[in-house]
PDB file of C-alpha atoms in Angstrom:
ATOM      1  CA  UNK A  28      -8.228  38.474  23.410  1.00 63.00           C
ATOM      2  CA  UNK A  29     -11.093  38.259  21.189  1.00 66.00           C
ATOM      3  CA  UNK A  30      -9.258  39.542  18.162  1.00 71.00           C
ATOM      4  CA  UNK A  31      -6.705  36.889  18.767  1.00 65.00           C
ATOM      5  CA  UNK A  32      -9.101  34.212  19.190  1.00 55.00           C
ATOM      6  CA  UNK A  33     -10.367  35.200  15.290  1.00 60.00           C
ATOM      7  CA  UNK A  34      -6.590  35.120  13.858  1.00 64.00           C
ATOM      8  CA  UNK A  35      -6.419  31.533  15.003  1.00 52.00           C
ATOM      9  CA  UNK A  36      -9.938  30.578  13.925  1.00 48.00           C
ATOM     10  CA  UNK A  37      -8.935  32.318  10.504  1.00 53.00           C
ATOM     11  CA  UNK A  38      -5.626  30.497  10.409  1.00 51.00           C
ATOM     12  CA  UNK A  39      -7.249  27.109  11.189  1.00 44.00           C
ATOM     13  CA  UNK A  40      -9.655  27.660   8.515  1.00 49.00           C
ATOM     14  CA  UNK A  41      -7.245  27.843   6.192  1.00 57.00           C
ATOM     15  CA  UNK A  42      -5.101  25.629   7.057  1.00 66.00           C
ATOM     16  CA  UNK A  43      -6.223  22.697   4.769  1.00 75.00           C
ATOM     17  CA  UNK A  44      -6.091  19.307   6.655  1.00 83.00           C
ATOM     18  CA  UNK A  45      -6.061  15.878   5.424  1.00 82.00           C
ATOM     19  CA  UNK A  46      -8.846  13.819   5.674  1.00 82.00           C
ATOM     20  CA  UNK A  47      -6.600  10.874   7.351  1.00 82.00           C
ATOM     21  CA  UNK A  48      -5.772  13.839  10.159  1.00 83.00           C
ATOM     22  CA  UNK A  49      -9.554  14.168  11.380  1.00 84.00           C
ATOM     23  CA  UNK A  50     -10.710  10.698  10.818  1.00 81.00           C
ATOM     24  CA  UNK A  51      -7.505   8.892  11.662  1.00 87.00           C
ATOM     25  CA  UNK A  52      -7.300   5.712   9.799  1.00 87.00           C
ATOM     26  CA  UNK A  53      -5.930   2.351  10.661  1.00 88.00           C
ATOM     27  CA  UNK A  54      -2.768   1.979   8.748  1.00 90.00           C
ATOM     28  CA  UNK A  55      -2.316  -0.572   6.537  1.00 92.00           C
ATOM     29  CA  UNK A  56      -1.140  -4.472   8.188  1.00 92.00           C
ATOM     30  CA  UNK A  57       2.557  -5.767   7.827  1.00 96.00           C
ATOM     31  CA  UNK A  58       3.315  -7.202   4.547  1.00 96.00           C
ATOM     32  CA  UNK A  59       5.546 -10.736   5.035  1.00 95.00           C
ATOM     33  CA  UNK A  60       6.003 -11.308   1.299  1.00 93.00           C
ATOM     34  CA  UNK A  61       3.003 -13.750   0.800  1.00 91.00           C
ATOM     35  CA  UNK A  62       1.611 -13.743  -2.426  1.00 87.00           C
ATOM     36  CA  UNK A  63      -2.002 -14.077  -1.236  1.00 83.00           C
ATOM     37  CA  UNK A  64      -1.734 -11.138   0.938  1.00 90.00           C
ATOM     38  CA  UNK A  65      -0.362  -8.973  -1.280  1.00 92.00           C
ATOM     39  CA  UNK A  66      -3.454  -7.658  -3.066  1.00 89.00           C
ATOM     40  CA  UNK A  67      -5.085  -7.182  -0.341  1.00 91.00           C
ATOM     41  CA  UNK A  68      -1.803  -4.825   1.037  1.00 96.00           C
ATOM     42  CA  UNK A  69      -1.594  -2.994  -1.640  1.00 96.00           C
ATOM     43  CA  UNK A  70      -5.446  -1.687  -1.585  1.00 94.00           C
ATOM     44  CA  UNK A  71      -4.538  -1.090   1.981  1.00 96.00           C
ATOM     45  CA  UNK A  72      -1.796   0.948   1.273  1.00 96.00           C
ATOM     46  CA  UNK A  73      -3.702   2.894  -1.238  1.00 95.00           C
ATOM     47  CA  UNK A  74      -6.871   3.282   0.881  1.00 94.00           C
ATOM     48  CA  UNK A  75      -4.529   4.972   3.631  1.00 95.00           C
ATOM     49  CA  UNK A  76      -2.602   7.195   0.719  1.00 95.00           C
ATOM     50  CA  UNK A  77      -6.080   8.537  -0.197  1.00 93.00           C
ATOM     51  CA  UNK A  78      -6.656   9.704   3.483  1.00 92.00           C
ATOM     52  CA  UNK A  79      -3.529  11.560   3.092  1.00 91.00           C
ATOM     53  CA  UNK A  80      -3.904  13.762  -0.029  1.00 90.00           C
ATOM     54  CA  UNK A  81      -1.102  16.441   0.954  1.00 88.00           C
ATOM     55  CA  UNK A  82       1.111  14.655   2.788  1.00 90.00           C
ATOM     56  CA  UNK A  83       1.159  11.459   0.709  1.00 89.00           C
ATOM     57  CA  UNK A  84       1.508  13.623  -2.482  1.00 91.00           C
ATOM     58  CA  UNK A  85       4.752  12.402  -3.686  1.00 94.00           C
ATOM     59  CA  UNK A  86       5.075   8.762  -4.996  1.00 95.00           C
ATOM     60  CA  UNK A  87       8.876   8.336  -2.728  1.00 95.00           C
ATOM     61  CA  UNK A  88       6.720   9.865   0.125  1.00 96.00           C
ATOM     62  CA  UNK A  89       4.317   6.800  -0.324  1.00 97.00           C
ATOM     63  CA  UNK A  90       6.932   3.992  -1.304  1.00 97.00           C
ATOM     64  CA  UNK A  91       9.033   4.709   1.776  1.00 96.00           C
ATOM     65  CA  UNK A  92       5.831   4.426   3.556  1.00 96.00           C
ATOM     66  CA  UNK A  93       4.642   1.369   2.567  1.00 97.00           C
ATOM     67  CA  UNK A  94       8.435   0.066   2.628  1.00 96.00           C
ATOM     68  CA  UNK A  95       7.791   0.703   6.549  1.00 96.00           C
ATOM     69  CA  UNK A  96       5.250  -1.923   6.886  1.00 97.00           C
ATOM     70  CA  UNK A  97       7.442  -4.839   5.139  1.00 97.00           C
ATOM     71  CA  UNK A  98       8.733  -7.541   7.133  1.00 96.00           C
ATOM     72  CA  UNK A  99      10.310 -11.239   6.055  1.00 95.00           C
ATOM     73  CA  UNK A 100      11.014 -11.778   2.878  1.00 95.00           C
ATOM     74  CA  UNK A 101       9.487  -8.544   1.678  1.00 96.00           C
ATOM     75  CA  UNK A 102      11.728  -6.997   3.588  1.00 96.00           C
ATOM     76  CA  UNK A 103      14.596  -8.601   2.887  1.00 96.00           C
ATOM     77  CA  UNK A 104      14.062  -7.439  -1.313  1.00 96.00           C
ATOM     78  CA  UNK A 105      13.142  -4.006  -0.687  1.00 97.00           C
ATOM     79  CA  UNK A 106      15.941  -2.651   2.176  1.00 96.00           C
ATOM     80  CA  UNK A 107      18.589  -2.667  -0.219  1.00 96.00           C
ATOM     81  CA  UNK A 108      16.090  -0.972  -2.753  1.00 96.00           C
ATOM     82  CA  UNK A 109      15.020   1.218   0.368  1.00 96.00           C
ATOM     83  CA  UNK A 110      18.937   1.747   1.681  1.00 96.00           C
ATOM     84  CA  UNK A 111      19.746   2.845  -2.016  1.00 96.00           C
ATOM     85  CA  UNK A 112      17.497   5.561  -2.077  1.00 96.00           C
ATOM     86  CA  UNK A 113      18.315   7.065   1.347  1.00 96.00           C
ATOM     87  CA  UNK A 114      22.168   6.644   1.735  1.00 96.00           C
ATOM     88  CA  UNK A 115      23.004   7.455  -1.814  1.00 93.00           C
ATOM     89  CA  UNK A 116      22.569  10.882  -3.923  1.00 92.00           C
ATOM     90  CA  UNK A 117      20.122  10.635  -6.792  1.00 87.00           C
ATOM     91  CA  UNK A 118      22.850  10.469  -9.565  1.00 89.00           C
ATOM     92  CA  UNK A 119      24.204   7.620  -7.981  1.00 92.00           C
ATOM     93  CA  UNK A 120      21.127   5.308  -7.267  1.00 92.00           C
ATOM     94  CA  UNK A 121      20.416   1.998  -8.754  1.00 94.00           C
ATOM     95  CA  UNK A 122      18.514   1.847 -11.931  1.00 94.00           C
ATOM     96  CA  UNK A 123      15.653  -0.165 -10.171  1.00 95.00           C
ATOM     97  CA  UNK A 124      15.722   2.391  -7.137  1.00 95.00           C
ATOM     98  CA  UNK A 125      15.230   5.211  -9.679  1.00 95.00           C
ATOM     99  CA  UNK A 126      11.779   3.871 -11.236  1.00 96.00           C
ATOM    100  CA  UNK A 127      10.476   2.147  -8.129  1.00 96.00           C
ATOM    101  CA  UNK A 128      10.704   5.842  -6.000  1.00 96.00           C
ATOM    102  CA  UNK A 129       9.572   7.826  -8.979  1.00 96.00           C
ATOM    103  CA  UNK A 130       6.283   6.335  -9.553  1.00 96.00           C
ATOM    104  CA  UNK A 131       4.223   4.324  -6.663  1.00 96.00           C
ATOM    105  CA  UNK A 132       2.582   2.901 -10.112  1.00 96.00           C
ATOM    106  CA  UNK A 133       5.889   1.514 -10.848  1.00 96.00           C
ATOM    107  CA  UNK A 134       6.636   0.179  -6.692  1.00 97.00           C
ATOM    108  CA  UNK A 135       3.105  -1.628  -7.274  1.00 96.00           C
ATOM    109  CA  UNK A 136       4.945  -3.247 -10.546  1.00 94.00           C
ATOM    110  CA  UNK A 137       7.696  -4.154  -8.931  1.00 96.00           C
ATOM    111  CA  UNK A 138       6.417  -5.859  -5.801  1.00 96.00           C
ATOM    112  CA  UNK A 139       3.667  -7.693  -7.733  1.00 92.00           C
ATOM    113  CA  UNK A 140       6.592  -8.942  -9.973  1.00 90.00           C
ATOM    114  CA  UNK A 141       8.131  -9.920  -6.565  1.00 91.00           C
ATOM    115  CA  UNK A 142       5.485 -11.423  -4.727  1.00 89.00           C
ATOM    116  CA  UNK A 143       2.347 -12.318  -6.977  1.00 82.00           C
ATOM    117  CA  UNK A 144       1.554 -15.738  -7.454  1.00 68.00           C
ATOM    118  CA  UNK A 145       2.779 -16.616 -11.582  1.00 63.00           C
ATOM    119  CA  UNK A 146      -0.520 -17.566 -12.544  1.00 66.00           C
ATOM    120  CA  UNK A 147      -2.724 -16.104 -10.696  1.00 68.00           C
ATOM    121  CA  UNK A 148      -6.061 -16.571 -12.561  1.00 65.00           C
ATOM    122  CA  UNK A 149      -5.091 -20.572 -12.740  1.00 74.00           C
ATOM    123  CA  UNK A 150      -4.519 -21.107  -9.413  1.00 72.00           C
ATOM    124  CA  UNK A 151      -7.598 -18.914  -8.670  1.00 69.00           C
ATOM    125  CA  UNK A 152     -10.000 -21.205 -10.812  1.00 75.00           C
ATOM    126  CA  UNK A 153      -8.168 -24.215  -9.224  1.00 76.00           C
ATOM    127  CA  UNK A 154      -9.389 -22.710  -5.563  1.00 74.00           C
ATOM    128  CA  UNK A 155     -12.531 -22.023  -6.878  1.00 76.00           C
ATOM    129  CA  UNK A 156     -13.449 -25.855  -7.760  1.00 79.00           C
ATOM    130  CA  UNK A 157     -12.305 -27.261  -4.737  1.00 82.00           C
ATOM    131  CA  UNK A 158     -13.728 -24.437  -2.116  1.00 80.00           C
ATOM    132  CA  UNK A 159     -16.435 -25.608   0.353  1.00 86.00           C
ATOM    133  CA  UNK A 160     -17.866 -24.057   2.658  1.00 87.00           C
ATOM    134  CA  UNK A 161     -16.652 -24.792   6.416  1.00 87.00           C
ATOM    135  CA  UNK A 162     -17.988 -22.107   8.264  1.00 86.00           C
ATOM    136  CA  UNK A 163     -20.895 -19.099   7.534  1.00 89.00           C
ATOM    137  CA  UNK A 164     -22.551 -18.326   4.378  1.00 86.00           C
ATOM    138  CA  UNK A 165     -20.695 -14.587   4.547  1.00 88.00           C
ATOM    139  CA  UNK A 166     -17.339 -16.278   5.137  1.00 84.00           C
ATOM    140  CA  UNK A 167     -17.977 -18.637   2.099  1.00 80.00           C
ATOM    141  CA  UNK A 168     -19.046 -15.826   0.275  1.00 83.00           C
ATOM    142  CA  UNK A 169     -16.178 -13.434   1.190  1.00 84.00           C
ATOM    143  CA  UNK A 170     -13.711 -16.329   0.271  1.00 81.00           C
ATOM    144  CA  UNK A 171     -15.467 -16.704  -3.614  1.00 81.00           C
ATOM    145  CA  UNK A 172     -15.746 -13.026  -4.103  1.00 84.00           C
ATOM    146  CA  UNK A 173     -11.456 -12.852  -3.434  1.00 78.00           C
ATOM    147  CA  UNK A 174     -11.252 -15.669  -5.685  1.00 77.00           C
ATOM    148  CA  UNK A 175     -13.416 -14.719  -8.631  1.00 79.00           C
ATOM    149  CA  UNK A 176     -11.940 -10.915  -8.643  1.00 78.00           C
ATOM    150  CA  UNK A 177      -8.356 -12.685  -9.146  1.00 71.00           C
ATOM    151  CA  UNK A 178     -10.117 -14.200 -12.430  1.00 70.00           C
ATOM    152  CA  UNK A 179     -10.763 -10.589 -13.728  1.00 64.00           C
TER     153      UNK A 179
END
């Protein structure tokens, strides 16, 4: 009994977990295809992929992933993308599908192409001069800080 209690303390020991397994994140928020959100979603996403060293190793491990939390309109331009990848063999897969699953670099391009406002910085300084604040200092704050790292 006591020699088989040591196996499994040996085995468990070297059984290398991911972080994300003991700590147990919160996964990253639905994605609806809003440009303001999107920033914010994709540091979500990579936040959680972090947590996950060996299991999120491969970038089509981590696309299909965050192509699970996509809803509306961000939906509706990655399922064909997604249904390419999964219903077809490699050889046979879209251009587009081919670069998007082979780098997560390259999904991030993609969906920022997609979904990011055109000019960003401009409407970001346009934001900037008109924002009051309406509620707390922190909130106020917290709004300008978004704002001012768009400028960047």
């Amino acid at each position: 009994m006591e020699e088989e209690r040591q196996e499994q303390a040996i085995t468990a020991a070297t059984i290398k977990k991911d972080l994300g397994e003991i700590l147990r994140p919160r996964a990253p928020g639905p994605y609806n295809g809003s440009p303001g959100a999107l920033q914010g979603f994709l540091t979500q996403l990579r936040a959680y992929h972090q947590q996950f060293p060996n299991k999120m190793e491969e970038s089509s491990v981590k696309v299909l992933h965050a192509g699970g939390y996509m809803t509306g309109v961000a939906l509706v331009w990655f399922e064909p993308i997604m249904r390419d990848y999964l219903n077809k063999e490699k050889d046979d897969h879209e251009e587009e599908t081919n670069t998007i699953f082979k780098s997560y670099n390259e999904f991030e391009k993609a969906i920022k192409k997609a979904f990011r406002t055109v000019n960003e910085a401009r409407a970001a300084e346009y934001y900037i001069n008109g924002l009051k604040q309406k509620g707390s200092a922190s909130d106020y704050a917290a709004r300008f800080q978004q704002l001012a790292s768009q400028l960047n």
